[in-house]
Structures are given as structure tokens and as C-alpha cells.
PDB file of C-alpha atoms and ligand atoms in Angstrom:
ATOM      1  CA  MET A   1      92.964  81.825 109.253  1.00 72.00           C
ATOM      2  CA  ALA A   2      95.579  84.361 110.334  1.00 86.00           C
ATOM      3  CA  ASN A   3      95.180  87.962 109.217  1.00 96.00           C
ATOM      4  CA  ILE A   4      97.369  89.344 106.456  1.00 97.00           C
ATOM      5  CA  TRP A   5      99.936  90.936 108.797  1.00 97.00           C
ATOM      6  CA  GLU A   6     100.386  87.613 110.608  1.00 97.00           C
ATOM      7  CA  ILE A   7     100.613  85.740 107.308  1.00 98.00           C
ATOM      8  CA  LEU A   8     103.313  88.128 106.062  1.00 98.00           C
ATOM      9  CA  HIS A   9     105.377  87.247 109.148  1.00 98.00           C
ATOM     10  CA  GLN A  10     105.039  83.491 108.960  1.00 98.00           C
ATOM     11  CA  PRO A  11     108.440  82.079 107.911  1.00 98.00           C
ATOM     12  CA  ASP A  12     107.159  79.969 105.034  1.00 98.00           C
ATOM     13  CA  THR A  13     105.177  82.797 103.416  1.00 98.00           C
ATOM     14  CA  VAL A  14     106.110  83.622  99.826  1.00 98.00           C
ATOM     15  CA  VAL A  15     105.691  87.268  98.790  1.00 98.00           C
ATOM     16  CA  PHE A  16     105.564  88.819  95.328  1.00 99.00           C
ATOM     17  CA  PHE A  17     106.149  92.576  95.526  1.00 98.00           C
ATOM     18  CA  ASP A  18     105.193  95.070  92.892  1.00 98.00           C
ATOM     19  CA  ILE A  19     108.087  97.509  92.408  1.00 98.00           C
ATOM     20  CA  ASP A  20     106.928 101.018  91.372  1.00 98.00           C
ATOM     21  CA  GLY A  21     104.911 102.480  94.226  1.00 98.00           C
ATOM     22  CA  THR A  22     105.509  99.449  96.445  1.00 98.00           C
ATOM     23  CA  LEU A  23     109.291  99.116  96.844  1.00 98.00           C
ATOM     24  CA  THR A  24     109.782 102.697  95.605  1.00 98.00           C
ATOM     25  CA  SER A  25     107.933 105.835  96.669  1.00 97.00           C
ATOM     26  CA  TYR A  26     106.939 106.533  93.048  1.00 97.00           C
ATOM     27  CA  ASN A  27     108.381 110.040  93.116  1.00 97.00           C
ATOM     28  CA  TYR A  28     110.497 110.005  89.985  1.00 97.00           C
ATOM     29  CA  GLY A  29     110.244 113.590  88.735  1.00 96.00           C
ATOM     30  CA  GLU A  30     111.496 116.904  90.057  1.00 96.00           C
ATOM     31  CA  HIS A  31     108.018 118.302  90.586  1.00 97.00           C
ATOM     32  CA  HIS A  32     105.844 115.368  89.590  1.00 97.00           C
ATOM     33  CA  ALA A  33     105.358 111.781  90.681  1.00 97.00           C
ATOM     34  CA  HIS A  34     106.039 110.750  87.073  1.00 96.00           C
ATOM     35  CA  HIS A  35     109.419 111.700  85.639  1.00 97.00           C
ATOM     36  CA  GLU A  36     109.049 114.774  83.457  1.00 97.00           C
ATOM     37  CA  LEU A  37     110.258 112.801  80.399  1.00 97.00           C
ATOM     38  CA  ASP A  38     107.766 109.970  80.961  1.00 96.00           C
ATOM     39  CA  GLY A  39     105.772 109.470  77.781  1.00 94.00           C
ATOM     40  CA  THR A  40     108.597 110.690  75.544  1.00 97.00           C
ATOM     41  CA  PRO A  41     110.999 108.474  73.546  1.00 96.00           C
ATOM     42  CA  GLU A  42     113.910 109.919  75.587  1.00 97.00           C
ATOM     43  CA  PHE A  43     112.478 108.355  78.739  1.00 97.00           C
ATOM     44  CA  ARG A  44     113.879 104.957  77.730  1.00 97.00           C
ATOM     45  CA  ASN A  45     117.380 106.343  78.328  1.00 97.00           C
ATOM     46  CA  VAL A  46     116.678 107.777  81.789  1.00 97.00           C
ATOM     47  CA  ASN A  47     117.543 105.639  84.812  1.00 98.00           C
ATOM     48  CA  ILE A  48     114.826 106.800  87.191  1.00 97.00           C
ATOM     49  CA  TYR A  49     115.946 104.067  89.625  1.00 98.00           C
ATOM     50  CA  ALA A  50     119.446 105.441  90.222  1.00 97.00           C
ATOM     51  CA  ASP A  51     118.288 107.755  93.024  1.00 95.00           C
ATOM     52  CA  CYS A  52     115.542 105.660  94.591  1.00 97.00           C
ATOM     53  CA  LYS A  53     115.569 105.587  98.373  1.00 97.00           C
ATOM     54  CA  ARG A  54     115.179 102.449 100.442  1.00 97.00           C
ATOM     55  CA  LEU A  55     111.784 102.379 102.175  1.00 98.00           C
ATOM     56  CA  LYS A  56     112.769 101.370 105.693  1.00 97.00           C
ATOM     57  CA  PRO A  57     109.622  99.558 106.899  1.00 97.00           C
ATOM     58  CA  LEU A  58     109.714  97.375 103.798  1.00 98.00           C
ATOM     59  CA  TYR A  59     113.469  96.910 104.075  1.00 98.00           C
ATOM     60  CA  ASP A  60     113.160  95.828 107.718  1.00 98.00           C
ATOM     61  CA  TYR A  61     110.548  93.282 106.732  1.00 98.00           C
ATOM     62  CA  ILE A  62     112.553  91.966 103.766  1.00 98.00           C
ATOM     63  CA  VAL A  63     115.785  91.448 105.727  1.00 98.00           C
ATOM     64  CA  SER A  64     113.850  89.622 108.452  1.00 98.00           C
ATOM     65  CA  HIS A  65     112.362  87.172 105.928  1.00 98.00           C
ATOM     66  CA  ASP A  66     113.895  84.266 103.990  1.00 98.00           C
ATOM     67  CA  VAL A  67     114.986  85.960 100.751  1.00 98.00           C
ATOM     68  CA  SER A  68     114.526  82.710  98.839  1.00 98.00           C
ATOM     69  CA  ARG A  69     110.791  83.298  99.359  1.00 98.00           C
ATOM     70  CA  LEU A  70     110.707  86.926  98.171  1.00 98.00           C
ATOM     71  CA  PHE A  71     110.102  87.974  94.539  1.00 98.00           C
ATOM     72  CA  CYS A  72     109.156  90.995  92.477  1.00 98.00           C
ATOM     73  CA  ILE A  73     106.673  91.256  89.631  1.00 98.00           C
ATOM     74  CA  SER A  74     106.563  94.525  87.767  1.00 98.00           C
ATOM     75  CA  ARG A  75     105.012  96.047  84.684  1.00 98.00           C
ATOM     76  CA  GLU A  76     107.826  97.526  82.619  1.00 96.00           C
ATOM     77  CA  PRO A  77     106.997  99.092  79.273  1.00 95.00           C
ATOM     78  CA  HIS A  78     110.043 101.421  79.041  1.00 95.00           C
ATOM     79  CA  GLY A  79     112.933  98.953  78.809  1.00 96.00           C
ATOM     80  CA  HIS A  80     114.066  99.796  82.349  1.00 97.00           C
ATOM     81  CA  GLU A  81     114.210  96.184  83.580  1.00 98.00           C
ATOM     82  CA  ALA A  82     117.964  96.017  84.227  1.00 98.00           C
ATOM     83  CA  TRP A  83     118.069  99.328  86.109  1.00 98.00           C
ATOM     84  CA  LYS A  84     115.034  98.333  88.136  1.00 98.00           C
ATOM     85  CA  SER A  85     116.483  94.950  89.099  1.00 98.00           C
ATOM     86  CA  GLU A  86     119.826  96.554  90.002  1.00 98.00           C
ATOM     87  CA  MET A  87     118.001  98.935  92.352  1.00 98.00           C
ATOM     88  CA  ILE A  88     116.043  96.105  93.994  1.00 98.00           C
ATOM     89  CA  GLU A  89     119.213  94.120  94.623  1.00 98.00           C
ATOM     90  CA  ARG A  90     121.166  97.167  95.867  1.00 98.00           C
ATOM     91  CA  LEU A  91     118.470  98.565  98.181  1.00 98.00           C
ATOM     92  CA  TYR A  92     116.745  95.403  99.348  1.00 98.00           C
ATOM     93  CA  GLY A  93     119.048  92.444  98.673  1.00 98.00           C
ATOM     94  CA  ILE A  94     116.430  90.662  96.566  1.00 98.00           C
ATOM     95  CA  PRO A  95     118.395  89.035  93.716  1.00 98.00           C
ATOM     96  CA  ALA A  96     117.836  90.298  90.184  1.00 97.00           C
ATOM     97  CA  SER A  97     116.926  86.708  89.249  1.00 98.00           C
ATOM     98  CA  HIS A  98     113.869  87.054  91.526  1.00 98.00           C
ATOM     99  CA  CYS A  99     112.474  89.979  89.497  1.00 98.00           C
ATOM    100  CA  PHE A 100     109.897  89.206  86.807  1.00 98.00           C
ATOM    101  CA  TYR A 101     108.585  91.678  84.252  1.00 98.00           C
ATOM    102  CA  THR A 102     105.598  92.061  81.993  1.00 98.00           C
ATOM    103  CA  LEU A 103     104.459  94.658  79.477  1.00 97.00           C
ATOM    104  CA  GLU A 104     100.870  94.390  80.670  1.00 97.00           C
ATOM    105  CA  ALA A 105      99.551  94.518  84.234  1.00 97.00           C
ATOM    106  CA  LYS A 106      96.784  92.136  83.245  1.00 98.00           C
ATOM    107  CA  GLU A 107      99.419  89.414  82.793  1.00 98.00           C
ATOM    108  CA  LYS A 108     100.514  89.631  86.431  1.00 98.00           C
ATOM    109  CA  PRO A 109      98.044  87.087  87.909  1.00 98.00           C
ATOM    110  CA  GLY A 110      98.936  84.461  85.310  1.00 98.00           C
ATOM    111  CA  ILE A 111     102.688  84.970  85.730  1.00 98.00           C
ATOM    112  CA  VAL A 112     102.480  84.699  89.514  1.00 98.00           C
ATOM    113  CA  LYS A 113     100.354  81.541  89.344  1.00 98.00           C
ATOM    114  CA  GLU A 114     102.865  80.004  86.929  1.00 98.00           C
ATOM    115  CA  LYS A 115     105.878  80.909  89.104  1.00 98.00           C
ATOM    116  CA  VAL A 116     104.273  79.605  92.303  1.00 98.00           C
ATOM    117  CA  LYS A 117     103.370  76.327  90.582  1.00 98.00           C
ATOM    118  CA  GLU A 118     106.922  75.993  89.283  1.00 98.00           C
ATOM    119  CA  MET A 119     108.849  76.981  92.451  1.00 98.00           C
ATOM    120  CA  PHE A 120     106.486  76.078  95.329  1.00 98.00           C
ATOM    121  CA  PRO A 121     104.206  73.345  93.968  1.00 98.00           C
ATOM    122  CA  ASP A 122     103.030  72.201  97.400  1.00 97.00           C
ATOM    123  CA  ILE A 123     102.500  75.572  99.096  1.00 98.00           C
ATOM    124  CA  SER A 124      99.117  76.495 100.539  1.00 98.00           C
ATOM    125  CA  PRO A 125      97.601  79.463  98.641  1.00 98.00           C
ATOM    126  CA  GLU A 126      97.120  81.121 102.037  1.00 97.00           C
ATOM    127  CA  SER A 127     100.911  81.259 102.370  1.00 98.00           C
ATOM    128  CA  VAL A 128     101.376  83.401  99.256  1.00 98.00           C
ATOM    129  CA  VAL A 129     100.936  87.185  99.456  1.00 98.00           C
ATOM    130  CA  LEU A 130     100.763  89.448  96.401  1.00 98.00           C
ATOM    131  CA  MET A 131     101.578  93.050  97.314  1.00 98.00           C
ATOM    132  CA  ASP A 132     100.746  95.879  94.939  1.00 98.00           C
ATOM    133  CA  ASP A 133      99.758  99.546  95.227  1.00 98.00           C
ATOM    134  CA  ASN A 134      97.449  99.416  92.198  1.00 98.00           C
ATOM    135  CA  ASP A 135      93.770  98.907  92.928  1.00 98.00           C
ATOM    136  CA  ASP A 136      93.055  97.284  89.553  1.00 98.00           C
ATOM    137  CA  THR A 137      95.918  94.827  89.961  1.00 98.00           C
ATOM    138  CA  LEU A 138      94.867  93.932  93.514  1.00 98.00           C
ATOM    139  CA  GLY A 139      91.365  93.288  92.170  1.00 98.00           C
ATOM    140  CA  MET A 140      92.671  91.027  89.393  1.00 98.00           C
ATOM    141  CA  TYR A 141      94.794  89.124  91.904  1.00 98.00           C
ATOM    142  CA  MET A 142      91.755  88.627  94.128  1.00 98.00           C
ATOM    143  CA  THR A 143      89.477  87.345  91.375  1.00 98.00           C
ATOM    144  CA  GLN A 144      92.035  85.428  89.289  1.00 98.00           C
ATOM    145  CA  THR A 145      94.282  83.785  91.892  1.00 98.00           C
ATOM    146  CA  PRO A 146      93.712  81.854  95.149  1.00 98.00           C
ATOM    147  CA  PHE A 147      96.414  83.889  96.914  1.00 98.00           C
ATOM    148  CA  CYS A 148      96.267  86.610  99.583  1.00 98.00           C
ATOM    149  CA  THR A 149      96.754  90.252  98.635  1.00 98.00           C
ATOM    150  CA  ALA A 150      98.076  93.261 100.524  1.00 98.00           C
ATOM    151  CA  HIS A 151      98.584  96.941  99.823  1.00 98.00           C
ATOM    152  CA  PRO A 152     102.045  98.266 100.819  1.00 98.00           C
ATOM    153  CA  MET A 153     100.472 100.916 103.066  1.00 98.00           C
ATOM    154  CA  ILE A 154     100.017  98.101 105.604  1.00 98.00           C
ATOM    155  CA  PHE A 155     103.622  98.779 106.610  1.00 97.00           C
ATOM    156  CA  MET A 156     102.718 102.384 107.508  1.00 95.00           C
ATOM    157  CA  GLU A 157     100.271 101.032 110.084  1.00 94.00           C
ATOM    158  CA  HIS A 158     103.042  99.232 111.910  1.00 90.00           C
ATOM    159  CA  ILE A 159     105.839 101.811 112.139  1.00 85.00           C
TER     160      ILE A 159
HETATM  161 MG1   MG B   1     102.843  99.871  91.466  1.00 94.33          MG
END
């Protein structure tokens, strides 16, 4: 079996990216990683995605891959789905219709399995990569799905 970097670069590979901390740097505040209003009711009205920067190694990968095989799956408890999807489309060209959201990270494995079954019923599980920066989520993906997993820092190894 190919290693994860090789799998990511095979043309038929399907990738589900986490968003916060994977396709963004997760630096939303002025002096904190979390936005200073995070945890307050006002936070729902703050578009923390308006100023996000494109992460070039991920961008280079995404534009070199078939976008019909690239998706996002993100936990979103603050009602920021539309702003987040707009940012993903603007910075990376992944359509908003490819972005899926959940209130609970623990739902991610089930959602991904459902989407793969629906959209790529015949794909080999070794051709699906779930990329997330969260250790707990990567662990759930490993134990609850047959798919490959990768941490986004893999792109830092190949700059
Ligand atoms: Mg994350």
C-alpha cells in the first residue's frame, strides 16, 4: 500500500478536509488563537473568516487535484457556516456545496461514511483521506471508519 503522501497525490483519491486549523491557520483573535469574543453571544455576529489567509501548500495541492473529489467537514456551533463556506470557495475554489457541517465532532466519522457511500459507492477505502488537525477526531476516524487519515502538518514536510 502506498504511503499517505502518495495516496493524497493519486488522481482518484477523495479528501475530506477539516476547516478550522486545517484550511485556516486558526489565528482568529488579535492576541489569541481564539477570537476574543469566542464564548460570548456576540461571537455569532463576527465573521472570523473574512480575513483568513490562503495556506499556500494546501492551496497548491487543492488546485492540482480534481475538485470534484475534494470536500470539507467542519464542526460549527456558532452559526458561521455561510461565512466559512464563502471563505473556502474564495480562497481554495472548493464549492460551498462540498462543505458539510455538524454541531458535534463525534458526528464526523458517521457523516463522512454516509457521504462516501452516497457519492463514491465503489471507491476503495484506501483512496479516501480524512484530514484534520484534532487528535481526538483523527482517533475517531481511525477507529470508526476504514479510511486513511492525515494531519495537515504533512504539507509542512514537503515545502
Ligand atoms: Mg480543526
